XYZ file of C-alpha atoms in Angstrom:
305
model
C -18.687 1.408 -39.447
C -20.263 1.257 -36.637
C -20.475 3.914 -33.795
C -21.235 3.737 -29.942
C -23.357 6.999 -30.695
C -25.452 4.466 -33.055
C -25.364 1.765 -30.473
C -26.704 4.266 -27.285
C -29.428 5.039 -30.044
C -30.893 1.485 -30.821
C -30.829 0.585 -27.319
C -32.608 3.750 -25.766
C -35.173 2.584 -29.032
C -35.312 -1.232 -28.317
C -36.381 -0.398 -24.657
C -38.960 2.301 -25.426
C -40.657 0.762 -28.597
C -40.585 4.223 -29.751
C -37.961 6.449 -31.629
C -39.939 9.713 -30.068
C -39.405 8.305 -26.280
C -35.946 7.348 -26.828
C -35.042 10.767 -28.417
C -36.896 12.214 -24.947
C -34.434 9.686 -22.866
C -31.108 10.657 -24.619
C -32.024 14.546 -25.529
C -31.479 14.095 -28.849
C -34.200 15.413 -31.531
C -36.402 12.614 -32.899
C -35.216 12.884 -36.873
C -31.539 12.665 -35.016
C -32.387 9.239 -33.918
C -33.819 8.084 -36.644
C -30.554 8.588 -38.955
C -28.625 6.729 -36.601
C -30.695 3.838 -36.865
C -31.231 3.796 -40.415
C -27.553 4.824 -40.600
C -26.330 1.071 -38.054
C -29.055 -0.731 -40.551
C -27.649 0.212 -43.551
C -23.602 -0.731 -41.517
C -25.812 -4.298 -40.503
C -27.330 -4.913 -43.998
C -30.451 -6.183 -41.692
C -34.129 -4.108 -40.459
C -33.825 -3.639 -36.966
C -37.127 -1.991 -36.139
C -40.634 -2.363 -37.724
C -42.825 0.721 -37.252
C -46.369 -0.536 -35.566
C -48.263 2.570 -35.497
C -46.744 5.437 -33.269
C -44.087 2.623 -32.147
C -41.607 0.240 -33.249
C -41.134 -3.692 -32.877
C -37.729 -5.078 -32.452
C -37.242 -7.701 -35.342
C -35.769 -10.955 -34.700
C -32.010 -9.475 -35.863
C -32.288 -6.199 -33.372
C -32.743 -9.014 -30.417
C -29.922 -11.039 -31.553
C -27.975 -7.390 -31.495
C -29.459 -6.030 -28.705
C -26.875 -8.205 -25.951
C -23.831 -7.484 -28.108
C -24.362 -3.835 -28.484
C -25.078 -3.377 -24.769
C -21.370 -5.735 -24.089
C -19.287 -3.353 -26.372
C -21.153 -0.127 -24.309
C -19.955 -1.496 -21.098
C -16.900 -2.043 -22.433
C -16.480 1.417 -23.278
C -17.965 2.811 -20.265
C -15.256 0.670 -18.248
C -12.577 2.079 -20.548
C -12.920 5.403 -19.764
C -13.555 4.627 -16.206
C -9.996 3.333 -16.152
C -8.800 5.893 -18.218
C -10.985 8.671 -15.508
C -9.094 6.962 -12.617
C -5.370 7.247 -14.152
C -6.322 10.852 -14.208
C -7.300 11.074 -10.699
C -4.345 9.055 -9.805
C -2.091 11.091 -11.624
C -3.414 13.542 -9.528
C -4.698 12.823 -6.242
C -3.038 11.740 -2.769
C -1.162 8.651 -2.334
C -1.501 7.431 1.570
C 0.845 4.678 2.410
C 1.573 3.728 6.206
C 5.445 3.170 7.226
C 6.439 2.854 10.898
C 9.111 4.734 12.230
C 12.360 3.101 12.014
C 11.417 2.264 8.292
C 11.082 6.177 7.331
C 15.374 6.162 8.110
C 16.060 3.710 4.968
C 12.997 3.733 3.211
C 10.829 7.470 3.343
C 12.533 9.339 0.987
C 13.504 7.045 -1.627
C 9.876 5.722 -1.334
C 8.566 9.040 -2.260
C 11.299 9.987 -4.866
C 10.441 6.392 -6.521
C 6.497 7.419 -6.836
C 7.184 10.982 -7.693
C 9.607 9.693 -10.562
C 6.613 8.357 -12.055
C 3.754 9.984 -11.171
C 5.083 13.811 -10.589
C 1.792 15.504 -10.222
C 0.443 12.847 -7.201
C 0.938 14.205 -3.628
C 2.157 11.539 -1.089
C 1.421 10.989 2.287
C 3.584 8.484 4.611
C 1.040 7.943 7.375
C 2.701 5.993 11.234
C 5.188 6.850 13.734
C 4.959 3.082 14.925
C 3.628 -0.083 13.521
C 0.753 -0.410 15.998
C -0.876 3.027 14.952
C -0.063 1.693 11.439
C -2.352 -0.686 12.204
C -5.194 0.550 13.874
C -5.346 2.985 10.907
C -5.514 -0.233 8.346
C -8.552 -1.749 10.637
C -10.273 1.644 10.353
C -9.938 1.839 6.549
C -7.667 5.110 7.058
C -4.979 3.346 5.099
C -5.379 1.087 2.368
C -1.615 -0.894 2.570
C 1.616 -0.395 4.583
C 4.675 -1.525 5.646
C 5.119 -2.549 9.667
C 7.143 -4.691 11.599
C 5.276 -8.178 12.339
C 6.380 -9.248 15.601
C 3.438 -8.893 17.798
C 1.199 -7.964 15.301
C -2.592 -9.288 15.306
C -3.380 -11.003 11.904
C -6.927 -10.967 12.338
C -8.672 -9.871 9.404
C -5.301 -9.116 7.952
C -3.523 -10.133 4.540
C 0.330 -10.027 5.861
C 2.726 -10.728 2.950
C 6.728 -10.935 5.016
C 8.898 -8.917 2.444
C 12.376 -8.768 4.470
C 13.728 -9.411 7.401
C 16.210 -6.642 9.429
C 18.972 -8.167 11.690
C 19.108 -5.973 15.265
C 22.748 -5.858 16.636
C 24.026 -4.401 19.292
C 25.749 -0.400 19.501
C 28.411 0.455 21.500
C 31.103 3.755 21.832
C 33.417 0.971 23.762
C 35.874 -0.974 21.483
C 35.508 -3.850 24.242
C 32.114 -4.502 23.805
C 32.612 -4.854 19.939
C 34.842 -7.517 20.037
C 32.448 -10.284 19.883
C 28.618 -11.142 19.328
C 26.765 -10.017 22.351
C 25.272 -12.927 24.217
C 21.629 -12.836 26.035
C 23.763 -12.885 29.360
C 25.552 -9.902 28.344
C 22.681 -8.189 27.063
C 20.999 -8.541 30.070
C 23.901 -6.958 32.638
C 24.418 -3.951 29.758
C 23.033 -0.682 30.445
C 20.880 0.126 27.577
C 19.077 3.054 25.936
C 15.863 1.800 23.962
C 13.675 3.919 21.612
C 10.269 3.717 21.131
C 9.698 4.066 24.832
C 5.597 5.105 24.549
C 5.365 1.795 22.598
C 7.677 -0.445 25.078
C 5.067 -3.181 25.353
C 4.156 -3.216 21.808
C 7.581 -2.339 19.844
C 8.437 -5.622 17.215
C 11.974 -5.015 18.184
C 11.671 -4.748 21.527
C 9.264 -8.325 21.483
C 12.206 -9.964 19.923
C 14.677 -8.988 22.325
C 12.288 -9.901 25.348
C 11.742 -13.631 23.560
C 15.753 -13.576 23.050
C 16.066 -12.883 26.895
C 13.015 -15.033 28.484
C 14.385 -18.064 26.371
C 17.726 -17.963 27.949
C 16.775 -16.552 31.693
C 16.968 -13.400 31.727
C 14.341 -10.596 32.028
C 15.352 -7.503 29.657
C 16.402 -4.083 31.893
C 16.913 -0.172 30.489
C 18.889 2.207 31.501
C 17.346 5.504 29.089
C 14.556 5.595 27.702
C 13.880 7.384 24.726
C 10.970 7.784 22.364
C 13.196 7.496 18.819
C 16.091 5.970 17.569
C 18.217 8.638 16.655
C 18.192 10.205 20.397
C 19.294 6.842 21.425
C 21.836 6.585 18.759
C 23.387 10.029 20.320
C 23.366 9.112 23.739
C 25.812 5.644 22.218
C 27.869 8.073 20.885
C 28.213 9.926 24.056
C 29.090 7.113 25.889
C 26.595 7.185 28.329
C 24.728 3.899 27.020
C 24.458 1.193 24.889
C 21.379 0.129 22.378
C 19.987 -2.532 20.255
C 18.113 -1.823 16.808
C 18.001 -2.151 13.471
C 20.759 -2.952 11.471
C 19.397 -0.570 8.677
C 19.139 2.119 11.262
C 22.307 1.883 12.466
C 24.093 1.556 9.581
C 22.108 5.068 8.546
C 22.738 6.916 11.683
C 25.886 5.665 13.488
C 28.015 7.386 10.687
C 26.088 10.989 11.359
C 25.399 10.470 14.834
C 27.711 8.535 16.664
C 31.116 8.016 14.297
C 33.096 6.934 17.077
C 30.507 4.155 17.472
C 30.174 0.708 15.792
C 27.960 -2.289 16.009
C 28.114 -6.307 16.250
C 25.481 -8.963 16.264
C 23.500 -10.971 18.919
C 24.435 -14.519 19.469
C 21.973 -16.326 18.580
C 21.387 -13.756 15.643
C 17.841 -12.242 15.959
C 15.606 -10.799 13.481
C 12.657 -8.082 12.830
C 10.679 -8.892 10.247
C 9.257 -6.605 7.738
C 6.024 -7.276 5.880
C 3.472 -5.645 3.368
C -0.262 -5.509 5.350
C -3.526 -4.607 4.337
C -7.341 -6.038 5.041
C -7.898 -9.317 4.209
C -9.792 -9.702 1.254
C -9.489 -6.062 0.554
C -9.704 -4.785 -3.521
C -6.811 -2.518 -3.653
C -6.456 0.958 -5.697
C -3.856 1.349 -8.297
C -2.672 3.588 -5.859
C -1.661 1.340 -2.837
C -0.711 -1.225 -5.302
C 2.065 0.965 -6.896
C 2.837 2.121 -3.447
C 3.197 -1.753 -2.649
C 5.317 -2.707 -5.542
C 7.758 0.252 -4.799
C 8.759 -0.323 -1.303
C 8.901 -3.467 -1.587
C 11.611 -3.203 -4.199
C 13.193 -0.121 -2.144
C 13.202 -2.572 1.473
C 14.328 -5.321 -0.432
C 17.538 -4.077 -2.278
C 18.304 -2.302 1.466
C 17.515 -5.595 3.406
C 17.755 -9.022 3.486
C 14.453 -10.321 0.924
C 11.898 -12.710 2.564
């Protein structure tokens, strides 16, 4: 049978011409070499090598061997590459970037998902809002994330929509809950927003501007806030009303504001959700598993693109 110990041998001896150099190369002692080659001669039933005074000559079979025995080498070599970069994998740090109002319905099940399978790996969820998400993609910080599209640059991008998230409209007052909340409306309420360090770049906050300009209206806040849950609080306190994410409100408004509820634009509006990394990018096992589980994880919370 044949051995890759044998193979290593007649290679390091077809390109020195010489069993002596060839044991030098490999570290082996000469007589060591020469077994193996004997030893994959006698496995061949052919002469590999003729001896031409302190050298060899490869015979006519040994180059009709030679390209074979180097394919099933590399073959091996890239087999226990693979195998070497499971065990890293296994191992290492998973970076995966999420923005902010994704963490609420996605973080922790994201993480429990990868540490289900892999519970030696340490994660790292990498964004607090879609446009740092991004800059750290363009840098080669991140390999792959999730991020809300609207407003996003898809230059030198690969952007693969994965769901989309309905934004509705929170209010404390019964009244305002009785019907879909028109652009009009929306424009005369008095409104806390999140996200206010990223006002001019927030996906949410692009939609609701487009929803507004469309119909006449130019989009005003009362609050400002810089995350969703503070806003969420000050709907419960009556002292404003928001728009966001369906899948953050139907997270928070139970622990946050109970006495709250929600109801949906008219027309209905929509952030969309999608899986990003460079274009043309190879990507790890890593941010591939990362991709495949949220994915599933936004998908079975939202509604699937």
């Amino acid at each position: 049978m044949l051995s890759l110990h044998q193979l290593t041998c007649f290679l390091a001896t077809y390109e020195h011409r010489s069993l002596t150099r060839a044991a030098d190369e490999l570290g082996y002692a000469q007589p060591s070499v020469s077994e193996q080659i004997r030893n994959l001669e006698r496995s061949l039933g052919v002469q590999l090598f003729r001896r031409v005074g302190r050298g060899v000559v490869p015979t006519t079979a040994a180059d009709t061997f030679r390209p074979h025995a180097e394919k099933v080498l590399a073959a091996a070599d890239d087999a226990q590459q693979a195998v070497t970069r499971i065990k890293s994998f296994e191992t290492g740090t998973i970076r995966f970037g999420m923005f902010g109002v994704a963490r609420l319905y996605g973080g922790a099940e994201l993480v429990a998902d990868v540490l289900a399978r892999y519970p030696g790996v340490r994660v790292e969820l990498v964004g607090r809002h879609s446009r740092d998400v991004q800059e750290d993609l363009r840098r080669g910080r991140l390999e792959a994330a999730m991020i809300a599209v609207a407003g996003l640059s898809s230059e030198g991008m690969a952007i693969t929509p994965i769901a989309r998230d309905e934004l509705v409209y929170l209010s404390a007052d019964p009244d305002r809950l009785r019907s879909p909340v028109t652009a009009r409306r929306l424009a005369e309420a008095r409104l806390v927003m999140p996200e206010s360090t990223y006002r001019d770049a927030d996906s949410a906050r692009i939609v609701l501007r487009r929803m507004l300009h469309e119909a006449g209206y130019n989009p005003t806040t009362r609050i400002e806030v810089e995350d969703v849950e503070t806003a969420v609080e000050l709907v419960g306190r009556g002292l404003a009303d928001t728009v966001t994410n369906k899948g953050a409100a139907v997270q928070l408004l139970p622990r946050l504001a109970p006495n709250a509820g929600w109801v949906p634009l008219r027309p209905r509006v929509y952030d969309t959700m999608a899986i990003v990394h460079r274009a043309g990018a190879t990507l790890s096992p890593a941010a591939r598993l990362m991709i495949e589980l949220a994915t599933q994880r936004i998908q079975g919370i939202l509604e699937p693109v």
